[in-house]
PDB file of C-alpha atoms in Angstrom:
ATOM      1  CA  MET A 373      41.929 -11.569  -5.449  1.00  0.00           C
ATOM      2  CA  THR A 374      39.998 -12.112  -8.502  1.00  0.00           C
ATOM      3  CA  SER A 375      37.965  -9.244 -10.352  1.00  0.00           C
ATOM      4  CA  ASN A 376      34.500 -10.788  -9.418  1.00  0.00           C
ATOM      5  CA  SER A 377      35.079 -11.368  -6.021  1.00  0.00           C
ATOM      6  CA  PRO A 378      32.781  -9.167  -3.896  1.00  0.00           C
ATOM      7  CA  ILE A 379      35.901  -7.995  -2.103  1.00  0.00           C
ATOM      8  CA  SER A 380      37.190  -5.907  -5.078  1.00  0.00           C
ATOM      9  CA  GLN A 381      34.163  -4.671  -5.798  1.00  0.00           C
ATOM     10  CA  TYR A 382      33.791  -2.810  -2.271  1.00  0.00           C
ATOM     11  CA  VAL A 383      37.418  -2.194  -3.004  1.00  0.00           C
ATOM     12  CA  SER A 384      36.390  -0.454  -6.417  1.00  0.00           C
ATOM     13  CA  ARG A 385      33.733   1.384  -4.617  1.00  0.00           C
ATOM     14  CA  PHE A 386      36.059   2.360  -1.763  1.00  0.00           C
ATOM     15  CA  LYS A 387      38.459   3.889  -4.674  1.00  0.00           C
ATOM     16  CA  ALA A 388      35.654   5.618  -6.506  1.00  0.00           C
ATOM     17  CA  GLU A 389      34.564   7.096  -3.585  1.00  0.00           C
ATOM     18  CA  LYS A 390      37.889   8.524  -2.331  1.00  0.00           C
ATOM     19  CA  GLY A 391      38.979   9.176  -5.881  1.00  0.00           C
ATOM     20  CA  LYS A 392      42.377  10.977  -6.558  1.00  0.00           C
ATOM     21  CA  ILE A 393      44.017  11.500  -3.543  1.00  0.00           C
ATOM     22  CA  LEU A 394      43.923   8.300  -2.558  1.00  0.00           C
ATOM     23  CA  SER A 395      45.458   7.152  -5.843  1.00  0.00           C
ATOM     24  CA  PHE A 396      48.175   9.592  -5.216  1.00  0.00           C
ATOM     25  CA  LEU A 397      49.451   8.895  -1.452  1.00  0.00           C
ATOM     26  CA  SER A 398      49.054   5.187  -2.992  1.00  0.00           C
ATOM     27  CA  ALA A 399      51.858   5.553  -4.735  1.00  0.00           C
ATOM     28  CA  PHE A 400      54.786   6.436  -2.240  1.00  0.00           C
ATOM     29  CA  PRO A 401      56.125   3.226  -0.704  1.00  0.00           C
ATOM     30  CA  PHE A 402      55.021   3.747   3.156  1.00  0.00           C
ATOM     31  CA  TYR A 403      51.620   5.336   2.344  1.00  0.00           C
ATOM     32  CA  GLY A 404      50.156   2.876  -0.086  1.00  0.00           C
ATOM     33  CA  GLU A 405      51.174  -0.117   2.019  1.00  0.00           C
ATOM     34  CA  VAL A 406      49.196   1.461   4.449  1.00  0.00           C
ATOM     35  CA  LEU A 407      45.998   2.795   2.144  1.00  0.00           C
ATOM     36  CA  LYS A 408      46.223  -0.980   0.932  1.00  0.00           C
ATOM     37  CA  ASN A 409      45.100  -2.241   4.520  1.00  0.00           C
ATOM     38  CA  HIS A 410      42.425   0.553   4.971  1.00  0.00           C
ATOM     39  CA  GLN A 411      40.986   0.155   1.974  1.00  0.00           C
ATOM     40  CA  TYR A 412      39.571  -3.432   3.719  1.00  0.00           C
ATOM     41  CA  TYR A 413      38.440  -1.753   6.229  1.00  0.00           C
ATOM     42  CA  GLU A 414      36.788   0.735   4.169  1.00  0.00           C
ATOM     43  CA  ALA A 415      34.947  -1.861   2.192  1.00  0.00           C
ATOM     44  CA  ASP A 416      33.755  -3.798   5.079  1.00  0.00           C
ATOM     45  CA  ARG A 417      32.557   0.029   5.614  1.00  0.00           C
ATOM     46  CA  VAL A 418      30.947  -0.053   2.762  1.00  0.00           C
ATOM     47  CA  ALA A 419      29.315  -3.302   3.294  1.00  0.00           C
ATOM     48  CA  ARG A 420      28.072  -3.278   6.608  1.00  0.00           C
ATOM     49  CA  ASN A 421      26.168   0.389   5.494  1.00  0.00           C
ATOM     50  CA  GLU A 422      24.332  -1.761   2.304  1.00  0.00           C
ATOM     51  CA  LEU A 423      23.503  -4.245   4.263  1.00  0.00           C
ATOM     52  CA  SER A 424      22.132  -1.709   7.098  1.00  0.00           C
ATOM     53  CA  LYS A 425      20.072  -0.322   4.888  1.00  0.00           C
ATOM     54  CA  LYS A 426      18.977  -3.522   3.155  1.00  0.00           C
ATOM     55  CA  LEU A 427      17.289  -4.572   6.446  1.00  0.00           C
ATOM     56  CA  ASP A 428      15.828  -1.013   6.994  1.00  0.00           C
ATOM     57  CA  SER A 429      14.342  -1.395   4.220  1.00  0.00           C
ATOM     58  CA  LEU A 430      12.319  -4.260   5.728  1.00  0.00           C
ATOM     59  CA  LYS A 431      10.454  -2.101   8.284  1.00  0.00           C
ATOM     60  CA  GLU A 432       8.063  -0.654   6.165  1.00  0.00           C
ATOM     61  CA  PRO A 433       5.937  -3.264   3.927  1.00  0.00           C
ATOM     62  CA  ILE A 434       5.766  -4.538   8.079  1.00  0.00           C
ATOM     63  CA  ARG A 435       4.406  -1.174   8.821  1.00  0.00           C
ATOM     64  CA  ARG A 436       1.853  -1.168   5.817  1.00  0.00           C
ATOM     65  CA  ILE A 437       0.410  -4.934   6.818  1.00  0.00           C
ATOM     66  CA  GLU A 438       0.020  -3.012  10.821  1.00  0.00           C
ATOM     67  CA  GLU A 439      -1.647  -0.182   8.960  1.00  0.00           C
ATOM     68  CA  ASN A 440      -4.013  -2.683   6.947  1.00  0.00           C
ATOM     69  CA  PHE A 441      -4.822  -4.229  10.201  1.00  0.00           C
ATOM     70  CA  VAL A 442      -5.833  -0.857  11.729  1.00  0.00           C
ATOM     71  CA  ARG A 443      -7.622   0.076   8.719  1.00  0.00           C
ATOM     72  CA  GLU A 444      -9.646  -2.939   9.192  1.00  0.00           C
ATOM     73  CA  ARG A 445     -10.066  -2.658  12.640  1.00  0.00           C
ATOM     74  CA  ARG A 446      -8.445  -6.085  12.897  1.00  0.00           C
ATOM     75  CA  MET A 447      -7.983  -5.813  17.445  1.00  0.00           C
ATOM     76  CA  ASP A 448      -7.026  -9.668  17.731  1.00  0.00           C
ATOM     77  CA  LEU A 449      -4.393  -8.939  14.781  1.00  0.00           C
ATOM     78  CA  ILE A 450      -2.860  -5.085  15.868  1.00  0.00           C
ATOM     79  CA  GLY A 451       0.464  -5.477  17.180  1.00  0.00           C
ATOM     80  CA  SER A 452       1.402  -8.753  15.618  1.00  0.00           C
ATOM     81  CA  THR A 453       4.326  -7.570  13.718  1.00  0.00           C
ATOM     82  CA  GLU A 454       6.265  -5.314  16.364  1.00  0.00           C
ATOM     83  CA  VAL A 455       8.159  -8.302  17.479  1.00  0.00           C
ATOM     84  CA  LEU A 456       9.551  -8.201  14.226  1.00  0.00           C
ATOM     85  CA  LEU A 457      10.551  -4.932  13.586  1.00  0.00           C
ATOM     86  CA  SER A 458      12.193  -5.054  17.226  1.00  0.00           C
ATOM     87  CA  ILE A 459      14.484  -7.777  15.653  1.00  0.00           C
ATOM     88  CA  ILE A 460      15.082  -5.695  12.371  1.00  0.00           C
ATOM     89  CA  GLU A 461      16.117  -2.860  14.562  1.00  0.00           C
ATOM     90  CA  ARG A 462      18.538  -4.993  16.907  1.00  0.00           C
ATOM     91  CA  LEU A 463      20.140  -6.560  13.741  1.00  0.00           C
ATOM     92  CA  LYS A 464      20.843  -3.191  12.341  1.00  0.00           C
ATOM     93  CA  ASN A 465      21.927  -1.699  15.252  1.00  0.00           C
ATOM     94  CA  GLU A 466      24.378  -4.764  15.910  1.00  0.00           C
ATOM     95  CA  ILE A 467      25.615  -4.492  11.796  1.00  0.00           C
ATOM     96  CA  ILE A 468      26.526  -0.938  12.174  1.00  0.00           C
ATOM     97  CA  GLY A 469      27.585  -1.360  15.410  1.00  0.00           C
ATOM     98  CA  ALA A 470      31.714  -1.199  15.984  1.00  0.00           C
ATOM     99  CA  SER A 471      31.966  -5.027  17.472  1.00  0.00           C
ATOM    100  CA  TYR A 472      30.640  -6.344  14.234  1.00  0.00           C
ATOM    101  CA  GLY A 473      32.942  -4.835  11.674  1.00  0.00           C
ATOM    102  CA  LEU A 474      36.203  -4.641  11.461  1.00  0.00           C
ATOM    103  CA  ASN A 475      36.854  -1.676  14.260  1.00  0.00           C
ATOM    104  CA  GLY A 476      36.050  -3.506  16.891  1.00  0.00           C
ATOM    105  CA  LEU A 477      36.582  -7.340  15.932  1.00  0.00           C
ATOM    106  CA  GLY A 478      40.404  -6.693  14.289  1.00  0.00           C
ATOM    107  CA  ALA A 479      41.767  -4.374  16.859  1.00  0.00           C
ATOM    108  CA  GLY A 480      43.421  -7.092  19.021  1.00  0.00           C
ATOM    109  CA  PHE A 481      45.330  -8.456  15.362  1.00  0.00           C
ATOM    110  CA  LYS A 482      46.137  -7.723  12.292  1.00  0.00           C
ATOM    111  CA  ALA A 483      43.993 -10.104   9.726  1.00  0.00           C
ATOM    112  CA  THR A 484      45.707 -11.323   6.672  1.00  0.00           C
ATOM    113  CA  GLU A 485      44.635 -10.437   2.906  1.00  0.00           C
ATOM    114  CA  SER A 486      42.589 -13.912   2.918  1.00  0.00           C
ATOM    115  CA  GLU A 487      40.921 -13.347   6.306  1.00  0.00           C
ATOM    116  CA  LEU A 488      39.811 -10.249   5.086  1.00  0.00           C
ATOM    117  CA  GLU A 489      38.700 -11.633   1.526  1.00  0.00           C
ATOM    118  CA  ALA A 490      36.476 -14.409   3.477  1.00  0.00           C
ATOM    119  CA  LEU A 491      34.891 -11.614   5.223  1.00  0.00           C
ATOM    120  CA  ALA A 492      33.676  -9.720   2.387  1.00  0.00           C
ATOM    121  CA  GLU A 493      32.691 -12.972   1.047  1.00  0.00           C
ATOM    122  CA  TRP A 494      30.880 -13.763   3.897  1.00  0.00           C
ATOM    123  CA  ASP A 495      28.940 -10.381   3.937  1.00  0.00           C
ATOM    124  CA  TYR A 496      28.395 -10.802   0.670  1.00  0.00           C
ATOM    125  CA  SER A 497      26.288 -13.574   1.724  1.00  0.00           C
ATOM    126  CA  LEU A 498      24.731 -11.724   4.291  1.00  0.00           C
ATOM    127  CA  ILE A 499      23.316  -9.402   1.966  1.00  0.00           C
ATOM    128  CA  HIS A 500      22.173 -11.446  -0.530  1.00  0.00           C
ATOM    129  CA  HIS A 501      19.950 -12.982   2.579  1.00  0.00           C
ATOM    130  CA  ALA A 502      18.828  -9.872   3.174  1.00  0.00           C
ATOM    131  CA  ASP A 503      17.530  -9.653  -0.292  1.00  0.00           C
ATOM    132  CA  GLU A 504      15.743 -13.014   0.135  1.00  0.00           C
ATOM    133  CA  LEU A 505      14.202 -11.478   2.923  1.00  0.00           C
ATOM    134  CA  SER A 506      12.919  -8.440   1.431  1.00  0.00           C
ATOM    135  CA  THR A 507      10.956 -10.706  -1.271  1.00  0.00           C
ATOM    136  CA  LYS A 508       9.382 -12.505   1.800  1.00  0.00           C
ATOM    137  CA  VAL A 509       7.884  -9.794   3.209  1.00  0.00           C
ATOM    138  CA  LYS A 510       6.780  -8.276  -0.068  1.00  0.00           C
ATOM    139  CA  SER A 511       5.526 -11.382  -0.686  1.00  0.00           C
ATOM    140  CA  PRO A 512       2.159 -11.670   1.989  1.00  0.00           C
ATOM    141  CA  ASN A 513      -0.980 -10.124   0.982  1.00  0.00           C
ATOM    142  CA  PHE A 514      -3.318 -10.715   3.736  1.00  0.00           C
ATOM    143  CA  PRO A 515      -7.075 -10.614   2.667  1.00  0.00           C
ATOM    144  CA  PRO A 516      -9.140  -8.138   5.141  1.00  0.00           C
ATOM    145  CA  GLU A 517     -11.025 -11.698   6.249  1.00  0.00           C
ATOM    146  CA  VAL A 518      -7.283 -13.478   7.484  1.00  0.00           C
ATOM    147  CA  SER A 519      -7.668 -15.429  10.352  1.00  0.00           C
ATOM    148  CA  VAL A 520      -5.382 -14.905  13.175  1.00  0.00           C
ATOM    149  CA  ASP A 521      -3.646 -18.102  13.122  1.00  0.00           C
ATOM    150  CA  THR A 522      -2.320 -17.515   9.391  1.00  0.00           C
ATOM    151  CA  VAL A 523      -1.092 -13.815  11.065  1.00  0.00           C
ATOM    152  CA  ARG A 524       0.704 -15.547  13.765  1.00  0.00           C
ATOM    153  CA  ASP A 525       1.719 -18.514  11.439  1.00  0.00           C
ATOM    154  CA  TRP A 526       3.485 -16.107   8.986  1.00  0.00           C
ATOM    155  CA  VAL A 527       5.018 -13.802  11.856  1.00  0.00           C
ATOM    156  CA  SER A 528       6.300 -16.807  13.031  1.00  0.00           C
ATOM    157  CA  LYS A 529       7.886 -18.487   9.538  1.00  0.00           C
ATOM    158  CA  PHE A 530       9.599 -14.782   9.247  1.00  0.00           C
ATOM    159  CA  ARG A 531      10.585 -14.546  12.872  1.00  0.00           C
ATOM    160  CA  SER A 532      12.993 -18.207  12.463  1.00  0.00           C
ATOM    161  CA  GLU A 533      14.071 -16.742   8.975  1.00  0.00           C
ATOM    162  CA  LEU A 534      15.171 -13.356  11.170  1.00  0.00           C
ATOM    163  CA  ASP A 535      16.641 -15.889  13.701  1.00  0.00           C
ATOM    164  CA  GLU A 536      18.678 -17.517  10.957  1.00  0.00           C
ATOM    165  CA  PHE A 537      20.414 -14.451   9.657  1.00  0.00           C
ATOM    166  CA  ASP A 538      21.205 -13.191  13.298  1.00  0.00           C
ATOM    167  CA  SER A 539      23.233 -16.279  13.989  1.00  0.00           C
ATOM    168  CA  ALA A 540      24.535 -16.061  10.409  1.00  0.00           C
ATOM    169  CA  LEU A 541      25.704 -12.647  11.709  1.00  0.00           C
ATOM    170  CA  LYS A 542      27.169 -13.677  14.616  1.00  0.00           C
ATOM    171  CA  SER A 543      28.939 -16.675  13.095  1.00  0.00           C
ATOM    172  CA  ARG A 544      30.978 -14.195  11.311  1.00  0.00           C
ATOM    173  CA  LYS A 545      33.522 -13.635  13.771  1.00  0.00           C
ATOM    174  CA  ASP A 546      34.205 -17.555  12.836  1.00  0.00           C
ATOM    175  CA  VAL A 547      36.433 -16.362  10.140  1.00  0.00           C
ATOM    176  CA  PHE A 548      38.763 -14.978  12.486  1.00  0.00           C
ATOM    177  CA  LEU A 549      38.630 -17.804  14.609  1.00  0.00           C
ATOM    178  CA  LYS A 550      39.038 -20.313  11.814  1.00  0.00           C
ATOM    179  CA  ARG A 551      36.182 -22.534  13.668  1.00  0.00           C
TER     180      ARG A 551
END
């Protein structure tokens, strides 16, 4: 495991959170091996929490777009971004849920260290994808006279971006299934 890899960054963050008790227990042979595996599970939890927060931050710019439609009394555009908010909420719940993390997916078998590192790399790419989504959601600045087709086109494109994120999220299990 290289010191620059995402898994080592998340494991370091977990170790910093746990502090002296973790380092004391890891000195004992039995606890050291248990804690070694546990730190990967905790690193996965830290990565999922970070990813969930990044997705949650997408909701506020979308709400502001909707507020502008209400403020401008554009009845034809009010509610056009609701589908995006529901997709983001569903994605966030999938990430937080145990079926996404190692708790649910890894319950039937023990993941190897290389699989856990590959999983962290995958999560790291998802975090970068969430950052790209954040940039895209903040970019539109619809003028008051914006056409309905322009808004619907933007919503459609952003929804397809969220669908790509969703499919990347669902294919995370392929790390373990070796597809």
